[in-house]
Amino acid sequence: MVKTIEWKKGKVVMLDQSKLPLEVSYIECSDYQKVAEGIKKLWIRGAPAIGIAAAMGIALGAQDIKAKIFDEFIEKLEPIMNTILATRPTAVNIRWAVERIKKLLSSNRAESINKLKKLLIDEANKILKEDIEINKAIGRWGAQFIRDGDTILTHCNAGSLATGGYGTATAPMLIAKKQGKKIQVIADETRPVLQGARLTAWELMQAGIPVTLITDNTAGALMKKGMIDLAIVGTDRTTRNGDVANKIGTYTVAVLCKEHGIPFYVAAPLSSMDFTLDSGDLIPIEERHPDEVRKVWGHRVAPEGVNVINLAFDVTPAKYVTAFFTEKGVFKPRDIKKLMKDDINLDSLRLKSI
Ligand code: MRU
């Protein structure tokens, strides 16, 4: 599998996902502004991946700071963190990464500035490494809910490319395949920027999982024909009550699943959970440039200047979510808020089947 992002020789190197699948090329970022540009322009995208990019971008920016004491270092790091925070509003993973970095720094106040700079690089690499392990754990728990012969619908790309590796929604598919289950995936193309067609189809084909591409408006017809057994999607932010922000069109898929009695699962690492928000109504939803809708990959398909609504994400209410696949197990939406406590007996909450 191709690498999404890495720290290499003092630079952040990211795969340019905006060019996939036609071109596999990497962009070298030598300053944090370039990392921020990459997040905004979707060279790197997907909630966990932009969390990793945020941590690497901040570490990169920190290397150029000239400071003598801790407080001065933090003062100069603040605008760097704010630039990264301002890139994309919906996925909570960017804020999660910034908070993790702040915590690390405040518990290392006594260290030299050079040591702090090194700690930031190490932390960013640690976040990347941990993310892959988290995804594998999501995969192991989630695969229990996939049967031999199942056809799985997915929306957008919550695969390897959206993470440090392995993916969140794709991890249970990869593990199910390893377990010898014969599965196939139906991928929504995911307009406007086609993450399903360009990225999910591409990476599942590379992983040897049979994948069929459909237009976004085909899913309902296939469900009615009994051609879909379950749906698995990712999330950009899940709130305390189990509401889920994910790529625009996810809500439609969830409602269709409910109508057809099809389980709708959300693969959600804890880094995508926002325990500070009570409901999905409070999640900031990114609106992107109208040309993403007026055009298909650079080619205009609508009248010039036509009015457009281009919401990048929607919110699926918890009542449509059958269960969450997390690194700590599989849980009902009502139990999500309990995951924020360390002292909870998770085994009593874990779902074994539906
Ligand atoms: O706009 P994108 O491509 O960043 O949107 C990505 C998604 O909506 C993913 O489904 C989500 O981030 C989960 S990725 C594991």
mmCIF file of C-alpha atoms and ligand atoms in Angstrom:
data_model
loop_
_atom_site.group_PDB
_atom_site.id
_atom_site.type_symbol
_atom_site.label_atom_id
_atom_site.label_comp_id
_atom_site.label_asym_id
_atom_site.label_seq_id
_atom_site.Cartn_x
_atom_site.Cartn_y
_atom_site.Cartn_z
ATOM 1 C CA MET A 1 0.000 0.000 0.000
ATOM 2 C CA VAL A 2 1.252 3.511 -0.791
ATOM 3 C CA LYS A 3 2.283 5.840 2.026
ATOM 4 C CA THR A 4 -0.117 8.719 2.710
ATOM 5 C CA ILE A 5 2.277 10.928 4.646
ATOM 6 C CA GLU A 6 5.669 10.736 6.295
ATOM 7 C CA TRP A 7 8.325 12.820 8.011
ATOM 8 C CA LYS A 8 11.421 12.508 5.857
ATOM 9 C CA LYS A 9 14.751 14.296 6.258
ATOM 10 C CA GLY A 10 13.249 17.314 7.983
ATOM 11 C CA LYS A 11 10.349 17.638 5.565
ATOM 12 C CA VAL A 12 6.727 16.484 5.454
ATOM 13 C CA VAL A 13 6.128 14.386 2.379
ATOM 14 C CA MET A 14 2.527 13.779 1.371
ATOM 15 C CA LEU A 15 0.936 11.826 -1.435
ATOM 16 C CA ASP A 16 -0.962 14.242 -3.695
ATOM 17 C CA GLN A 17 -4.387 12.586 -3.500
ATOM 18 C CA SER A 18 -5.929 15.228 -5.756
ATOM 19 C CA LYS A 19 -4.130 13.599 -8.693
ATOM 20 C CA LEU A 20 -5.088 9.979 -7.938
ATOM 21 C CA PRO A 21 -5.613 7.541 -9.525
ATOM 22 C CA LEU A 22 -4.077 8.961 -12.691
ATOM 23 C CA GLU A 23 -0.823 10.001 -11.118
ATOM 24 C CA VAL A 24 1.001 8.800 -8.017
ATOM 25 C CA SER A 25 3.122 11.748 -6.971
ATOM 26 C CA TYR A 26 4.400 13.150 -3.697
ATOM 27 C CA ILE A 27 4.667 16.733 -2.525
ATOM 28 C CA GLU A 28 7.537 17.783 -0.264
ATOM 29 C CA CYS A 29 6.591 20.415 2.265
ATOM 30 C CA SER A 30 9.483 22.323 3.751
ATOM 31 C CA ASP A 31 7.357 24.769 5.727
ATOM 32 C CA TYR A 32 4.149 24.547 7.715
ATOM 33 C CA GLN A 33 2.310 26.881 5.309
ATOM 34 C CA LYS A 34 2.710 24.275 2.571
ATOM 35 C CA VAL A 35 1.286 21.592 4.884
ATOM 36 C CA ALA A 36 -1.693 23.875 5.593
ATOM 37 C CA GLU A 37 -2.138 24.411 1.852
ATOM 38 C CA GLY A 38 -2.067 20.640 1.326
ATOM 39 C CA ILE A 39 -4.826 20.107 3.880
ATOM 40 C CA LYS A 40 -6.997 22.860 2.349
ATOM 41 C CA LYS A 41 -6.491 21.689 -1.233
ATOM 42 C CA LEU A 42 -7.134 18.017 -0.394
ATOM 43 C CA TRP A 43 -3.648 16.839 -1.345
ATOM 44 C CA ILE A 44 -4.112 15.108 1.977
ATOM 45 C CA ARG A 45 -7.613 14.458 3.240
ATOM 46 C CA GLY A 46 -9.598 12.132 5.491
ATOM 47 C CA ALA A 47 -9.997 12.907 9.197
ATOM 48 C CA PRO A 48 -7.160 10.833 10.728
ATOM 49 C CA ALA A 49 -4.755 11.740 7.897
ATOM 50 C CA ILE A 50 -5.285 15.474 8.373
ATOM 51 C CA GLY A 51 -4.786 14.989 12.128
ATOM 52 C CA ILE A 52 -1.387 13.436 11.378
ATOM 53 C CA ALA A 53 -0.607 16.186 8.856
ATOM 54 C CA ALA A 54 -1.514 18.782 11.490
ATOM 55 C CA ALA A 55 0.936 17.292 13.992
ATOM 56 C CA MET A 56 3.681 17.075 11.345
ATOM 57 C CA GLY A 57 2.964 20.604 10.111
ATOM 58 C CA ILE A 58 3.268 22.021 13.626
ATOM 59 C CA ALA A 59 6.489 20.072 14.218
ATOM 60 C CA LEU A 60 7.820 21.451 10.940
ATOM 61 C CA GLY A 61 6.908 25.035 11.828
ATOM 62 C CA ALA A 62 8.474 24.623 15.264
ATOM 63 C CA GLN A 63 11.898 23.805 13.801
ATOM 64 C CA ASP A 64 12.334 27.392 12.552
ATOM 65 C CA ILE A 65 11.352 29.067 15.817
ATOM 66 C CA LYS A 66 14.043 31.103 17.496
ATOM 67 C CA ALA A 67 13.345 31.263 21.208
ATOM 68 C CA LYS A 68 15.336 31.240 24.429
ATOM 69 C CA ILE A 69 12.699 30.245 26.940
ATOM 70 C CA PHE A 70 9.631 28.012 27.000
ATOM 71 C CA ASP A 71 7.046 30.832 27.077
ATOM 72 C CA GLU A 72 8.630 32.522 24.077
ATOM 73 C CA PHE A 73 8.632 29.209 22.179
ATOM 74 C CA ILE A 74 4.919 28.690 22.910
ATOM 75 C CA GLU A 75 4.097 32.263 21.924
ATOM 76 C CA LYS A 76 5.745 31.697 18.543
ATOM 77 C CA LEU A 77 4.156 28.277 18.099
ATOM 78 C CA GLU A 78 0.637 29.660 18.670
ATOM 79 C CA PRO A 79 0.175 31.280 15.197
ATOM 80 C CA ILE A 80 1.484 28.099 13.562
ATOM 81 C CA MET A 81 -1.094 26.015 15.417
ATOM 82 C CA ASN A 82 -3.804 28.546 14.548
ATOM 83 C CA THR A 83 -2.940 28.388 10.838
ATOM 84 C CA ILE A 84 -3.227 24.600 10.923
ATOM 85 C CA LEU A 85 -6.455 24.740 12.947
ATOM 86 C CA ALA A 86 -8.016 27.099 10.396
ATOM 87 C CA THR A 87 -7.502 24.762 7.426
ATOM 88 C CA ARG A 88 -10.619 22.577 7.640
ATOM 89 C CA PRO A 89 -13.322 22.918 10.297
ATOM 90 C CA THR A 90 -15.284 19.661 10.367
ATOM 91 C CA ALA A 91 -12.898 16.839 11.232
ATOM 92 C CA VAL A 92 -12.092 17.133 14.926
ATOM 93 C CA ASN A 93 -8.790 15.294 14.418
ATOM 94 C CA ILE A 94 -6.910 18.532 13.738
ATOM 95 C CA ARG A 95 -7.989 19.970 17.094
ATOM 96 C CA TRP A 96 -7.292 16.596 18.704
ATOM 97 C CA ALA A 97 -3.705 16.697 17.400
ATOM 98 C CA VAL A 98 -3.191 20.310 18.523
ATOM 99 C CA GLU A 99 -4.481 19.504 22.021
ATOM 100 C CA ARG A 100 -2.213 16.479 22.240
ATOM 101 C CA ILE A 101 0.784 18.618 21.278
ATOM 102 C CA LYS A 102 -0.121 21.320 23.817
ATOM 103 C CA LYS A 103 -0.366 18.689 26.551
ATOM 104 C CA LEU A 104 3.001 17.219 25.591
ATOM 105 C CA LEU A 105 4.661 20.625 25.673
ATOM 106 C CA SER A 106 3.179 21.651 28.991
ATOM 107 C CA SER A 107 4.470 18.508 30.638
ATOM 108 C CA ASN A 108 7.964 19.215 29.267
ATOM 109 C CA ARG A 109 8.347 22.870 30.289
ATOM 110 C CA ALA A 110 11.749 22.259 31.807
ATOM 111 C CA GLU A 111 13.288 20.911 28.598
ATOM 112 C CA SER A 112 15.564 22.899 26.282
ATOM 113 C CA ILE A 113 14.081 24.447 23.119
ATOM 114 C CA ASN A 114 16.044 21.992 20.968
ATOM 115 C CA LYS A 115 14.640 19.096 22.972
ATOM 116 C CA LEU A 116 11.081 20.464 22.576
ATOM 117 C CA LYS A 117 11.543 20.661 18.810
ATOM 118 C CA LYS A 118 12.705 17.043 18.763
ATOM 119 C CA LEU A 119 9.790 15.980 20.975
ATOM 120 C CA LEU A 120 7.334 17.481 18.462
ATOM 121 C CA ILE A 121 8.805 15.463 15.595
ATOM 122 C CA ASP A 122 8.729 12.295 17.698
ATOM 123 C CA GLU A 123 5.126 12.944 18.728
ATOM 124 C CA ALA A 124 3.984 13.449 15.116
ATOM 125 C CA ASN A 125 5.653 10.177 14.109
ATOM 126 C CA LYS A 126 4.063 8.491 17.128
ATOM 127 C CA ILE A 127 0.595 9.719 16.112
ATOM 128 C CA LEU A 128 1.157 8.234 12.643
ATOM 129 C CA LYS A 129 2.332 4.892 14.036
ATOM 130 C CA GLU A 130 -0.458 4.677 16.592
ATOM 131 C CA ASP A 131 -3.053 5.492 13.935
ATOM 132 C CA ILE A 132 -2.154 2.385 11.950
ATOM 133 C CA GLU A 133 -2.433 0.195 15.078
ATOM 134 C CA ILE A 134 -5.775 1.819 15.977
ATOM 135 C CA ASN A 135 -7.094 1.059 12.503
ATOM 136 C CA LYS A 136 -6.031 -2.570 12.770
ATOM 137 C CA ALA A 137 -7.878 -2.825 16.103
ATOM 138 C CA ILE A 138 -10.985 -1.260 14.515
ATOM 139 C CA GLY A 139 -10.614 -3.855 11.791
ATOM 140 C CA ARG A 140 -10.395 -6.796 14.204
ATOM 141 C CA TRP A 141 -13.521 -5.715 16.104
ATOM 142 C CA GLY A 142 -15.458 -4.738 13.009
ATOM 143 C CA ALA A 143 -14.651 -7.869 11.014
ATOM 144 C CA GLN A 144 -16.783 -9.867 13.474
ATOM 145 C CA PHE A 145 -19.806 -8.161 11.950
ATOM 146 C CA ILE A 146 -18.925 -9.149 8.399
ATOM 147 C CA ARG A 147 -20.079 -12.571 7.205
ATOM 148 C CA ASP A 148 -18.694 -14.745 4.471
ATOM 149 C CA GLY A 149 -20.307 -13.662 1.199
ATOM 150 C CA ASP A 150 -21.322 -10.169 2.349
ATOM 151 C CA THR A 151 -21.579 -7.199 0.035
ATOM 152 C CA ILE A 152 -20.574 -3.987 1.803
ATOM 153 C CA LEU A 153 -21.531 -0.483 0.733
ATOM 154 C CA THR A 154 -19.127 2.334 1.539
ATOM 155 C CA HIS A 155 -19.213 6.069 0.926
ATOM 156 C CA CYS A 156 -16.323 8.462 0.320
ATOM 157 C CA ASN A 157 -12.868 7.190 1.239
ATOM 158 C CA ALA A 158 -12.223 6.054 4.783
ATOM 159 C CA GLY A 159 -9.403 3.858 3.593
ATOM 160 C CA SER A 160 -5.669 3.719 3.909
ATOM 161 C CA LEU A 161 -5.380 7.053 2.106
ATOM 162 C CA ALA A 162 -7.572 8.789 4.682
ATOM 163 C CA THR A 163 -5.380 7.594 7.557
ATOM 164 C CA GLY A 164 -1.806 6.676 8.410
ATOM 165 C CA GLY A 165 -2.547 3.322 6.793
ATOM 166 C CA TYR A 166 -5.109 0.490 6.743
ATOM 167 C CA GLY A 167 -8.104 2.843 6.903
ATOM 168 C CA THR A 168 -10.981 2.899 9.359
ATOM 169 C CA ALA A 169 -13.951 1.706 7.274
ATOM 170 C CA THR A 170 -11.675 -0.454 5.125
ATOM 171 C CA ALA A 171 -9.844 -2.119 8.041
ATOM 172 C CA PRO A 172 -12.714 -4.552 8.831
ATOM 173 C CA MET A 173 -12.867 -5.389 5.110
ATOM 174 C CA LEU A 174 -9.130 -6.123 4.968
ATOM 175 C CA ILE A 175 -9.290 -8.293 8.094
ATOM 176 C CA ALA A 176 -12.416 -10.119 6.880
ATOM 177 C CA LYS A 177 -10.534 -10.909 3.679
ATOM 178 C CA LYS A 178 -7.543 -12.153 5.696
ATOM 179 C CA GLN A 179 -9.938 -14.371 7.651
ATOM 180 C CA GLY A 180 -10.876 -16.016 4.355
ATOM 181 C CA LYS A 181 -14.319 -14.425 4.041
ATOM 182 C CA LYS A 182 -15.361 -13.786 0.471
ATOM 183 C CA ILE A 183 -16.591 -10.237 0.480
ATOM 184 C CA GLN A 184 -17.211 -7.577 -2.096
ATOM 185 C CA VAL A 185 -17.550 -3.837 -1.814
ATOM 186 C CA ILE A 186 -19.832 -1.376 -3.554
ATOM 187 C CA ALA A 187 -18.236 2.073 -3.585
ATOM 188 C CA ASP A 188 -20.290 5.239 -4.012
ATOM 189 C CA GLU A 189 -18.397 7.522 -6.387
ATOM 190 C CA THR A 190 -18.945 10.401 -3.923
ATOM 191 C CA ARG A 191 -19.487 13.640 -5.754
ATOM 192 C CA PRO A 192 -18.321 16.345 -5.857
ATOM 193 C CA VAL A 193 -14.650 15.375 -5.686
ATOM 194 C CA LEU A 194 -15.085 11.659 -6.231
ATOM 195 C CA GLN A 195 -13.160 10.163 -3.309
ATOM 196 C CA GLY A 196 -15.052 6.880 -3.843
ATOM 197 C CA ALA A 197 -14.278 6.590 -7.553
ATOM 198 C CA ARG A 198 -10.745 7.929 -7.448
ATOM 199 C CA LEU A 199 -9.501 6.646 -4.101
ATOM 200 C CA THR A 200 -11.626 3.862 -2.591
ATOM 201 C CA ALA A 201 -11.991 1.920 -5.831
ATOM 202 C CA TRP A 202 -8.262 2.335 -6.486
ATOM 203 C CA GLU A 203 -7.056 1.178 -3.101
ATOM 204 C CA LEU A 204 -9.492 -1.736 -2.761
ATOM 205 C CA MET A 205 -8.457 -3.012 -6.190
ATOM 206 C CA GLN A 206 -4.831 -2.842 -5.030
ATOM 207 C CA ALA A 207 -5.782 -4.777 -1.897
ATOM 208 C CA GLY A 208 -7.441 -7.493 -3.987
ATOM 209 C CA ILE A 209 -10.956 -6.842 -2.688
ATOM 210 C CA PRO A 210 -13.587 -7.035 -5.453
ATOM 211 C CA VAL A 211 -15.073 -3.556 -5.781
ATOM 212 C CA THR A 212 -17.895 -2.202 -7.904
ATOM 213 C CA LEU A 213 -18.310 1.507 -8.467
ATOM 214 C CA ILE A 214 -21.759 3.126 -8.499
ATOM 215 C CA THR A 215 -23.038 6.667 -8.820
ATOM 216 C CA ASP A 216 -24.242 8.057 -5.519
ATOM 217 C CA ASN A 217 -27.886 7.840 -6.555
ATOM 218 C CA THR A 218 -27.714 4.094 -7.274
ATOM 219 C CA ALA A 219 -27.389 2.830 -3.681
ATOM 220 C CA GLY A 220 -31.150 2.839 -2.938
ATOM 221 C CA ALA A 221 -31.973 0.775 -6.013
ATOM 222 C CA LEU A 222 -29.367 -1.847 -5.067
ATOM 223 C CA MET A 223 -30.647 -2.020 -1.505
ATOM 224 C CA LYS A 224 -34.189 -2.580 -2.789
ATOM 225 C CA LYS A 225 -32.912 -5.466 -4.907
ATOM 226 C CA GLY A 226 -31.285 -7.016 -1.810
ATOM 227 C CA MET A 227 -27.792 -6.497 -3.199
ATOM 228 C CA ILE A 228 -26.285 -4.829 -0.116
ATOM 229 C CA ASP A 229 -25.828 -6.598 3.240
ATOM 230 C CA LEU A 230 -24.285 -3.831 5.317
ATOM 231 C CA ALA A 231 -22.785 -0.366 5.051
ATOM 232 C CA ILE A 232 -19.553 0.818 6.668
ATOM 233 C CA VAL A 233 -18.493 4.467 6.565
ATOM 234 C CA GLY A 234 -15.949 6.638 8.362
ATOM 235 C CA THR A 235 -16.473 9.799 10.389
ATOM 236 C CA ASP A 236 -14.973 13.254 10.663
ATOM 237 C CA ARG A 237 -16.534 13.986 14.008
ATOM 238 C CA THR A 238 -18.819 11.972 16.259
ATOM 239 C CA THR A 239 -20.489 13.771 19.150
ATOM 240 C CA ARG A 240 -21.384 12.542 22.667
ATOM 241 C CA ASN A 241 -24.871 11.460 21.602
ATOM 242 C CA GLY A 242 -23.581 9.351 18.696
ATOM 243 C CA ASP A 243 -24.384 11.776 15.852
ATOM 244 C CA VAL A 244 -21.918 11.434 12.982
ATOM 245 C CA ALA A 245 -20.497 14.042 10.627
ATOM 246 C CA ASN A 246 -19.099 12.429 7.510
ATOM 247 C CA LYS A 247 -18.816 13.133 3.787
ATOM 248 C CA ILE A 248 -21.917 14.683 2.230
ATOM 249 C CA GLY A 249 -24.308 11.899 1.210
ATOM 250 C CA THR A 250 -23.611 9.717 4.246
ATOM 251 C CA TYR A 251 -26.922 10.773 5.806
ATOM 252 C CA THR A 252 -28.763 9.650 2.667
ATOM 253 C CA VAL A 253 -27.051 6.255 2.822
ATOM 254 C CA ALA A 254 -27.953 5.872 6.512
ATOM 255 C CA VAL A 255 -31.634 6.695 5.960
ATOM 256 C CA LEU A 256 -31.773 4.269 3.024
ATOM 257 C CA CYS A 257 -30.191 1.556 5.188
ATOM 258 C CA LYS A 258 -32.834 2.085 7.887
ATOM 259 C CA GLU A 259 -35.634 1.866 5.301
ATOM 260 C CA HIS A 260 -34.254 -1.440 3.992
ATOM 261 C CA GLY A 261 -33.276 -2.985 7.343
ATOM 262 C CA ILE A 262 -29.570 -2.925 6.470
ATOM 263 C CA PRO A 263 -27.023 -2.414 9.289
ATOM 264 C CA PHE A 264 -25.238 0.922 9.055
ATOM 265 C CA TYR A 265 -21.860 0.910 10.813
ATOM 266 C CA VAL A 266 -19.508 3.808 11.481
ATOM 267 C CA ALA A 267 -15.803 3.084 11.859
ATOM 268 C CA ALA A 268 -14.682 5.671 14.386
ATOM 269 C CA PRO A 269 -11.319 6.003 16.096
ATOM 270 C CA LEU A 270 -11.428 7.904 19.400
ATOM 271 C CA SER A 271 -9.410 10.677 17.724
ATOM 272 C CA SER A 272 -12.552 11.459 15.668
ATOM 273 C CA MET A 273 -14.813 11.734 18.709
ATOM 274 C CA ASP A 274 -15.714 15.098 20.136
ATOM 275 C CA PHE A 275 -16.853 14.587 23.712
ATOM 276 C CA THR A 276 -17.226 18.353 24.143
ATOM 277 C CA LEU A 277 -20.268 18.504 21.845
ATOM 278 C CA ASP A 278 -23.664 17.158 22.900
ATOM 279 C CA SER A 279 -25.041 16.771 19.398
ATOM 280 C CA GLY A 280 -24.181 16.833 15.721
ATOM 281 C CA ASP A 281 -26.145 20.086 15.257
ATOM 282 C CA LEU A 282 -23.155 21.849 16.813
ATOM 283 C CA ILE A 283 -20.569 20.502 14.352
ATOM 284 C CA PRO A 284 -19.178 23.153 11.994
ATOM 285 C CA ILE A 285 -19.807 22.010 8.438
ATOM 286 C CA GLU A 286 -17.276 23.011 5.817
ATOM 287 C CA GLU A 287 -18.603 24.654 2.659
ATOM 288 C CA ARG A 288 -16.242 24.364 -0.267
ATOM 289 C CA HIS A 289 -15.818 26.235 -3.535
ATOM 290 C CA PRO A 290 -18.840 26.117 -5.923
ATOM 291 C CA ASP A 291 -16.575 25.064 -8.790
ATOM 292 C CA GLU A 292 -16.208 21.614 -7.199
ATOM 293 C CA VAL A 293 -19.879 21.135 -8.146
ATOM 294 C CA ARG A 294 -19.940 23.136 -11.383
ATOM 295 C CA LYS A 295 -17.037 21.123 -12.662
ATOM 296 C CA VAL A 296 -16.068 17.479 -12.749
ATOM 297 C CA TRP A 297 -12.334 17.264 -12.383
ATOM 298 C CA GLY A 298 -11.700 20.592 -14.002
ATOM 299 C CA HIS A 299 -14.312 20.248 -16.770
ATOM 300 C CA ARG A 300 -17.335 22.497 -16.488
ATOM 301 C CA VAL A 301 -20.612 20.529 -16.580
ATOM 302 C CA ALA A 302 -23.012 23.270 -15.442
ATOM 303 C CA PRO A 303 -23.876 26.766 -16.676
ATOM 304 C CA GLU A 304 -21.144 29.199 -15.770
ATOM 305 C CA GLY A 305 -21.939 31.041 -12.552
ATOM 306 C CA VAL A 306 -24.919 28.848 -11.603
ATOM 307 C CA ASN A 307 -25.783 29.043 -7.917
ATOM 308 C CA VAL A 308 -24.371 26.113 -5.954
ATOM 309 C CA ILE A 309 -24.624 24.654 -2.468
ATOM 310 C CA ASN A 310 -21.461 22.709 -1.748
ATOM 311 C CA LEU A 311 -21.552 21.301 1.758
ATOM 312 C CA ALA A 312 -18.583 18.989 2.225
ATOM 313 C CA PHE A 313 -20.190 17.026 5.071
ATOM 314 C CA ASP A 314 -23.559 16.121 6.546
ATOM 315 C CA VAL A 315 -24.657 14.877 9.936
ATOM 316 C CA THR A 316 -26.279 11.488 10.402
ATOM 317 C CA PRO A 317 -28.351 11.355 13.592
ATOM 318 C CA ALA A 318 -27.402 8.594 16.033
ATOM 319 C CA LYS A 319 -30.745 6.825 15.531
ATOM 320 C CA TYR A 320 -29.589 5.667 12.092
ATOM 321 C CA VAL A 321 -26.297 4.214 13.334
ATOM 322 C CA THR A 322 -26.467 0.499 14.116
ATOM 323 C CA ALA A 323 -23.102 0.505 15.883
ATOM 324 C CA PHE A 324 -19.660 2.088 16.003
ATOM 325 C CA PHE A 325 -16.536 0.103 15.218
ATOM 326 C CA THR A 326 -13.849 1.631 17.461
ATOM 327 C CA GLU A 327 -10.377 0.553 18.582
ATOM 328 C CA LYS A 328 -11.893 -0.323 21.958
ATOM 329 C CA GLY A 329 -14.671 -2.526 20.591
ATOM 330 C CA VAL A 330 -18.076 -2.248 18.942
ATOM 331 C CA PHE A 331 -20.602 -0.033 20.698
ATOM 332 C CA LYS A 332 -24.152 1.260 20.390
ATOM 333 C CA PRO A 333 -24.450 5.033 19.786
ATOM 334 C CA ARG A 334 -25.889 5.544 23.298
ATOM 335 C CA ASP A 335 -22.642 4.163 24.803
ATOM 336 C CA ILE A 336 -20.236 6.385 22.844
ATOM 337 C CA LYS A 337 -20.072 9.055 25.558
ATOM 338 C CA LYS A 338 -18.968 6.397 28.063
ATOM 339 C CA LEU A 339 -15.741 5.861 26.096
ATOM 340 C CA MET A 340 -14.380 9.147 27.427
ATOM 341 C CA LYS A 341 -14.079 7.626 30.903
ATOM 342 C CA ASP A 342 -11.026 5.501 31.639
ATOM 343 C CA ASP A 343 -12.555 3.571 34.526
ATOM 344 C CA ILE A 344 -15.524 2.085 32.659
ATOM 345 C CA ASN A 345 -15.997 -1.653 32.240
ATOM 346 C CA LEU A 346 -16.038 -1.788 28.453
ATOM 347 C CA ASP A 347 -16.667 -5.494 28.233
ATOM 348 C CA SER A 348 -20.204 -5.079 29.560
ATOM 349 C CA LEU A 349 -20.917 -2.482 26.838
ATOM 350 C CA ARG A 350 -19.268 -4.225 23.897
ATOM 351 C CA LEU A 351 -21.628 -5.566 21.235
ATOM 352 C CA LYS A 352 -20.949 -9.170 20.240
ATOM 353 C CA SER A 353 -23.598 -9.305 17.535
ATOM 354 C CA ILE A 354 -26.600 -7.279 16.373
HETATM 355 O O1 MRU B 1 -13.288 15.791 2.334
HETATM 356 P P1 MRU B 1 -12.578 14.551 2.755
HETATM 357 O O2 MRU B 1 -12.107 13.711 1.635
HETATM 358 O O3 MRU B 1 -11.478 14.854 3.761
HETATM 359 O O4 MRU B 1 -13.680 13.713 3.541
HETATM 360 C C1 MRU B 1 -13.309 12.509 4.149
HETATM 361 C C2 MRU B 1 -14.422 11.761 4.771
HETATM 362 O O5 MRU B 1 -15.541 12.208 4.831
HETATM 363 C C3 MRU B 1 -14.067 10.451 5.414
HETATM 364 O O6 MRU B 1 -15.111 9.555 5.293
HETATM 365 C C4 MRU B 1 -13.777 10.690 6.892
HETATM 366 O O7 MRU B 1 -12.801 11.666 7.035
HETATM 367 C C5 MRU B 1 -13.334 9.452 7.587
HETATM 368 S S1 MRU B 1 -11.715 8.981 7.066
HETATM 369 C C6 MRU B 1 -11.236 7.613 7.942
#
